[in-house]
Short mmCIF file of C-alpha atoms in Angstrom, two decimals:
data_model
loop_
_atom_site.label_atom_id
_atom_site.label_comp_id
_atom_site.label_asym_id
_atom_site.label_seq_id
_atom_site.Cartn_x
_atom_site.Cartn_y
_atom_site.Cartn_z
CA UNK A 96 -53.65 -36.28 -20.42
CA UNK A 97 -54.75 -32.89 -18.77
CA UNK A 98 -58.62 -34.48 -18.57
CA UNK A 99 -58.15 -37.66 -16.97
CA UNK A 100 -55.10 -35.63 -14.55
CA UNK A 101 -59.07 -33.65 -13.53
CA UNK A 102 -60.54 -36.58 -13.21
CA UNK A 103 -58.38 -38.52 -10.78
CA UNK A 104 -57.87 -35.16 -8.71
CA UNK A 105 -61.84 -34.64 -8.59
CA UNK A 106 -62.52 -38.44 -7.88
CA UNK A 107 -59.54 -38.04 -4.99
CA UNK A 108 -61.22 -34.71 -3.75
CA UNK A 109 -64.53 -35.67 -3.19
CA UNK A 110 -64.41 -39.56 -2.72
CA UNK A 111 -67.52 -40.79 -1.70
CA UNK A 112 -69.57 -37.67 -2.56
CA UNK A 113 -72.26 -38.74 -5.13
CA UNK A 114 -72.57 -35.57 -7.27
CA UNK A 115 -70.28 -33.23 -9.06
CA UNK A 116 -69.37 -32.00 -12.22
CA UNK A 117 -65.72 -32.07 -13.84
CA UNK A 118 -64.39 -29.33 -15.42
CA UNK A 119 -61.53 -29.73 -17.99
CA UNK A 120 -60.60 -29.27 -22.17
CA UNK A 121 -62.55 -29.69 -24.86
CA UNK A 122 -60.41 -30.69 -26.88
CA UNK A 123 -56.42 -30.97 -25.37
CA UNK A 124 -54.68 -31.15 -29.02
CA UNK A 125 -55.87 -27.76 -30.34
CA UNK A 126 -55.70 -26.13 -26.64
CA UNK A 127 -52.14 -26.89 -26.30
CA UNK A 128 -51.89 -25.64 -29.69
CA UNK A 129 -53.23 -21.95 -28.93
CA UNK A 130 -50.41 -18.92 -28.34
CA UNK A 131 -52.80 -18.22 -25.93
CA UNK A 132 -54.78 -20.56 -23.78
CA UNK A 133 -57.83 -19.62 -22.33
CA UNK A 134 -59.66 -20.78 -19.33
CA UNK A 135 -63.41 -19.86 -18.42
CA UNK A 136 -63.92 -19.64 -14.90
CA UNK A 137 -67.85 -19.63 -14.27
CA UNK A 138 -70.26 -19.93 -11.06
CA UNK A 139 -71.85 -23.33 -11.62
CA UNK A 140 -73.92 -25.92 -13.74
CA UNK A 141 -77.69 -25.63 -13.79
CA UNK A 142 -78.47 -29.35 -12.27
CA UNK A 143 -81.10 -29.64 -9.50
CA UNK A 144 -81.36 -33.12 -9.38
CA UNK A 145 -78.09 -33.95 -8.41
CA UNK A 146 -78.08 -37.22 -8.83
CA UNK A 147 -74.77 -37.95 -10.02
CA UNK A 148 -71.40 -37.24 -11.18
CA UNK A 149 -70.93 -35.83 -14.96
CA UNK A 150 -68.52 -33.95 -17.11
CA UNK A 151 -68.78 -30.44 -18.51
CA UNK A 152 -66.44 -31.65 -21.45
CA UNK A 153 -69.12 -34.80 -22.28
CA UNK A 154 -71.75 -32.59 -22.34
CA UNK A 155 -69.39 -29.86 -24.86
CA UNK A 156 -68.52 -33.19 -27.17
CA UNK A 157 -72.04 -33.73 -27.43
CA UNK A 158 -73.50 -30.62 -28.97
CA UNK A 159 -70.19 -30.70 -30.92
CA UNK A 160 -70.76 -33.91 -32.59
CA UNK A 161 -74.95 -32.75 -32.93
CA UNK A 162 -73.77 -29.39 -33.77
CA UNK A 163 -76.48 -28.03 -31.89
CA UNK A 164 -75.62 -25.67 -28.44
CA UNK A 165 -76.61 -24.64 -25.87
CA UNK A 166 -77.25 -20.80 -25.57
CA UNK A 167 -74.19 -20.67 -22.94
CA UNK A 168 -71.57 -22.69 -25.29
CA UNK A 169 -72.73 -20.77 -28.30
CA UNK A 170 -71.28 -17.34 -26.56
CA UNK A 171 -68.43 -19.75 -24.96
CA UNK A 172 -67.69 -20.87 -28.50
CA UNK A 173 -68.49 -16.97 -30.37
CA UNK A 174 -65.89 -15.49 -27.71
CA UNK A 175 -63.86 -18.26 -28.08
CA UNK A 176 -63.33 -17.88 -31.81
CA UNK A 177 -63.44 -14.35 -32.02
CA UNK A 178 -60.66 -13.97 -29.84
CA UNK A 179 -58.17 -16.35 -30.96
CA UNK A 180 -59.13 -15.07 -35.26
CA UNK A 181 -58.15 -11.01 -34.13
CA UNK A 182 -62.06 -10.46 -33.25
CA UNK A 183 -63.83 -10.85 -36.72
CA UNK A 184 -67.27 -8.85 -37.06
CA UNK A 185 -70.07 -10.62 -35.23
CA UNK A 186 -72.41 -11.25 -37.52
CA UNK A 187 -70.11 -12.43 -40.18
CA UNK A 188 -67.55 -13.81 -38.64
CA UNK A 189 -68.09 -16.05 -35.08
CA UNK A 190 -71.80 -16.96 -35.29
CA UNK A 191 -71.70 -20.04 -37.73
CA UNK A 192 -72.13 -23.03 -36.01
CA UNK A 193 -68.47 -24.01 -37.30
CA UNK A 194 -66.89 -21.26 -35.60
CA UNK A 195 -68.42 -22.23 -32.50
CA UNK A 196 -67.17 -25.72 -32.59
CA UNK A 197 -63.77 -24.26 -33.07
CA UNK A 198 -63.93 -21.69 -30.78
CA UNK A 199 -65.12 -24.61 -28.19
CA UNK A 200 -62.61 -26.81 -28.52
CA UNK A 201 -59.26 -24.23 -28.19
CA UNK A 202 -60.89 -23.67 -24.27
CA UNK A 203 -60.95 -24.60 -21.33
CA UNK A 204 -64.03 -24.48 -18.49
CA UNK A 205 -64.62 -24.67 -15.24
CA UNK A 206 -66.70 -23.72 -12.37
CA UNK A 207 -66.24 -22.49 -8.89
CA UNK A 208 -68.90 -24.88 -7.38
CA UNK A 209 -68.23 -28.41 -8.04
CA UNK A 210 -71.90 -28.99 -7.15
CA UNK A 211 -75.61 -28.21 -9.85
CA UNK A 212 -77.46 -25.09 -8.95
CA UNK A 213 -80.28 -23.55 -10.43
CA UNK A 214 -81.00 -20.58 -13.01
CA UNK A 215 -79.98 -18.15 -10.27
CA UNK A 216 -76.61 -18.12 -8.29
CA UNK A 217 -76.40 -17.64 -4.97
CA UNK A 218 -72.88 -15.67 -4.64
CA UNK A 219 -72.40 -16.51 -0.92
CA UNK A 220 -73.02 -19.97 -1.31
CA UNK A 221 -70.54 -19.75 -4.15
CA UNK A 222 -68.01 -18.37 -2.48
CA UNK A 223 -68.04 -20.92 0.62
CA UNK A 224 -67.51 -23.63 -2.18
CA UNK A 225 -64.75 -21.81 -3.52
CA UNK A 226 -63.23 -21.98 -0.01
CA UNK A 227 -64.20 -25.26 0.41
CA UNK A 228 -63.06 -26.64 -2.56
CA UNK A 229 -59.40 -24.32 -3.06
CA UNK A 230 -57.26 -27.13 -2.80
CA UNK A 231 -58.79 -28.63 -5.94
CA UNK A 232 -59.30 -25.19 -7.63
CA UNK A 233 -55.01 -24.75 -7.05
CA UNK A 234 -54.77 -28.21 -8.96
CA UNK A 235 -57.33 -27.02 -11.65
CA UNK A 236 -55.05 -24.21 -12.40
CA UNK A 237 -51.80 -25.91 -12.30
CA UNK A 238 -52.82 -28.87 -14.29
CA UNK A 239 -55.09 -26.97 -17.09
CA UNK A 240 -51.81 -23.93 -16.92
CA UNK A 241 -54.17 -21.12 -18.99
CA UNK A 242 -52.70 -17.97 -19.99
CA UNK A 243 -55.80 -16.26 -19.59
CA UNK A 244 -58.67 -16.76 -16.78
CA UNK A 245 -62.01 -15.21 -18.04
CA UNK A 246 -63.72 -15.16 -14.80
CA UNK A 247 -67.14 -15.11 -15.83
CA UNK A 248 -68.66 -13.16 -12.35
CA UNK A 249 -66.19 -14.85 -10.85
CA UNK A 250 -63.51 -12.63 -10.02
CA UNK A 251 -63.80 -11.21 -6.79
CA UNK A 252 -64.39 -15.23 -5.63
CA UNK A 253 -60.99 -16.07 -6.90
CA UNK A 254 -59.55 -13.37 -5.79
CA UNK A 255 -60.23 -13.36 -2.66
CA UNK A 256 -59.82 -17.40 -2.81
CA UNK A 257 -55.95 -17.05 -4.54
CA UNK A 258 -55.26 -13.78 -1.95
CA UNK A 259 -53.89 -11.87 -4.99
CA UNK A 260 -54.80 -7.96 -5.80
CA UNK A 261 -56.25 -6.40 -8.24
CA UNK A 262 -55.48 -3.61 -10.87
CA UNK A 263 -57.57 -2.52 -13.65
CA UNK A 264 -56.70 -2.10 -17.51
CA UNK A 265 -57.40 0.39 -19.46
CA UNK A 266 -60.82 -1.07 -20.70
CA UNK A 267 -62.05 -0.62 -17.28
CA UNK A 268 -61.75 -4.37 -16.48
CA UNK A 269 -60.25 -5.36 -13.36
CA UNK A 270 -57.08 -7.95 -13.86
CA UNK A 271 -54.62 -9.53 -11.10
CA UNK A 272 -51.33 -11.65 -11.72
CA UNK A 273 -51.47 -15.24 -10.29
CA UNK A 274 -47.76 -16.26 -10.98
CA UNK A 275 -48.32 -17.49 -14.91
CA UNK A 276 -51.16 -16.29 -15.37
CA UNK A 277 -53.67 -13.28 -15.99
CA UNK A 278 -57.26 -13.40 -14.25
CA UNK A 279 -59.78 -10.89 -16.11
CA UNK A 280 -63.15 -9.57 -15.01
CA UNK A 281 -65.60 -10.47 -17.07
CA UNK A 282 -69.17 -10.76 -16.94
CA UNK A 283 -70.69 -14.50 -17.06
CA UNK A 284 -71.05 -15.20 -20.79
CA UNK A 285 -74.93 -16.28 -19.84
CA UNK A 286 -75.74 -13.08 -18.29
CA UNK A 287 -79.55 -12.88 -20.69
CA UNK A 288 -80.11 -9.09 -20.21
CA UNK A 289 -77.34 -8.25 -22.68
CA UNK A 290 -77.43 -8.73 -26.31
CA UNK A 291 -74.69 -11.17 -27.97
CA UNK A 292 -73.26 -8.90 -30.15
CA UNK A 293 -72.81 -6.40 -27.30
CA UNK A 294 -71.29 -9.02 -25.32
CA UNK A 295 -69.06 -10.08 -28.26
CA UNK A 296 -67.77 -6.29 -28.46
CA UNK A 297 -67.22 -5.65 -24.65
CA UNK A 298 -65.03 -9.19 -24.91
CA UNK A 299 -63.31 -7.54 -27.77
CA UNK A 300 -62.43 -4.32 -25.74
CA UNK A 301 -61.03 -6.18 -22.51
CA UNK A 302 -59.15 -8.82 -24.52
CA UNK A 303 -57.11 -6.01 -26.38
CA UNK A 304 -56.52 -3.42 -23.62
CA UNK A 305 -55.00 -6.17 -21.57
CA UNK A 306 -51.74 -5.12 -19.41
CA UNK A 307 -48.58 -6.14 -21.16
CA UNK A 308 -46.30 -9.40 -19.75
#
């Protein structure tokens, strides 16, 4: 089981540290399921109490079973579903609450700091995390085995972090090889100053000007 694999490498990572949050699958049967598997690499959870540990997949199963998301696992879920259905139009085709609990649960998601933040990330902080934490990332990837890593203002982090170089594809996006699998720029799916739709059609135009192999 890919989740509790997480959980055991987490729980040996940070031992007695009282707060973090897991990162894992939504839902394992349909991911392993998908021609291509996608992982969502983001920044970090909004959580400034810290208090405790918690999981990001929990949290997903929750509004899935409410059917009521969050504003970030709506676009999760819209990108999600688009992608995997040959990018349907926006309006008619991702944004039905149905389509976002589908598009959820064929992912993957997890974060570069382990640790809550707040509404605004603090990149340096961020990237001494990633540092910090690269051992457990290197699991992460091996364990979870995506096709595709949508780093979501993440990518010059794991970059730098995995020591690989960059290209860029034809859409403009940067992309690097880490031996099985693709890492694409992308821009955080919560980023509020751009319009869904917009962000639904700039998703559309990296995923299918991707480099071949």
């Amino acid at each position: 089981m890919i989740n509790q694999q997480l959980m055991g490498e987490y729980d040996l990572f940070f031992k007695e540290v009282p707060h973090y949050v897991y990162g894992g699958v939504v839902q394992e049967e349909r991911y392993a399921e998908q021609k291509t598997k996608l992982l969502f690499l983001l920044k970090e959870v909004i959580d400034e109490t810290k208090n405790d540990k918690w999981s990001l997949v929990e949290l997903i199963d929750k509004q899935i079973q409410e059917m009521k998301f969050l504003t970030i696992f709506k676009r999760l879920g819209e990108l999600s579903y688009g992608f995997h259905h040959g990018f349907p139009p926006y309006n008619t085709g991702v944004t039905q609450p149905a389509c976002i609990k589908e598009g959820l649960e064929n992912l993957a998601l997890i974060n570069l700091k382990k640790t809550g933040g707040q509404n605004v990330s603090n990149m340096d902080e961020i990237r001494t995390h990633a540092f910090a934490n690269k051992a457990l990332l290197l699991q992460e990837l091996e364990i979870i085995a995506p096709d595709l890593v949508i780093c979501g203002g993440t990518f010059d982090v794991i970059c730098e972090v995995l020591g690989v170089p960059y290209t860029h594809s034809d859409s403009g996006a940067r992309v690097a090889r880490y031996p099985n699998m693709l890492l694409v720029e992308f821009l955080h799916p919560g980023f509020y100053m751009l319009s869904p739709k917009i962000l639904y059609a700039y998703f559309k135009e990296v995923m299918t000007h991707l480099p071949p192999g």
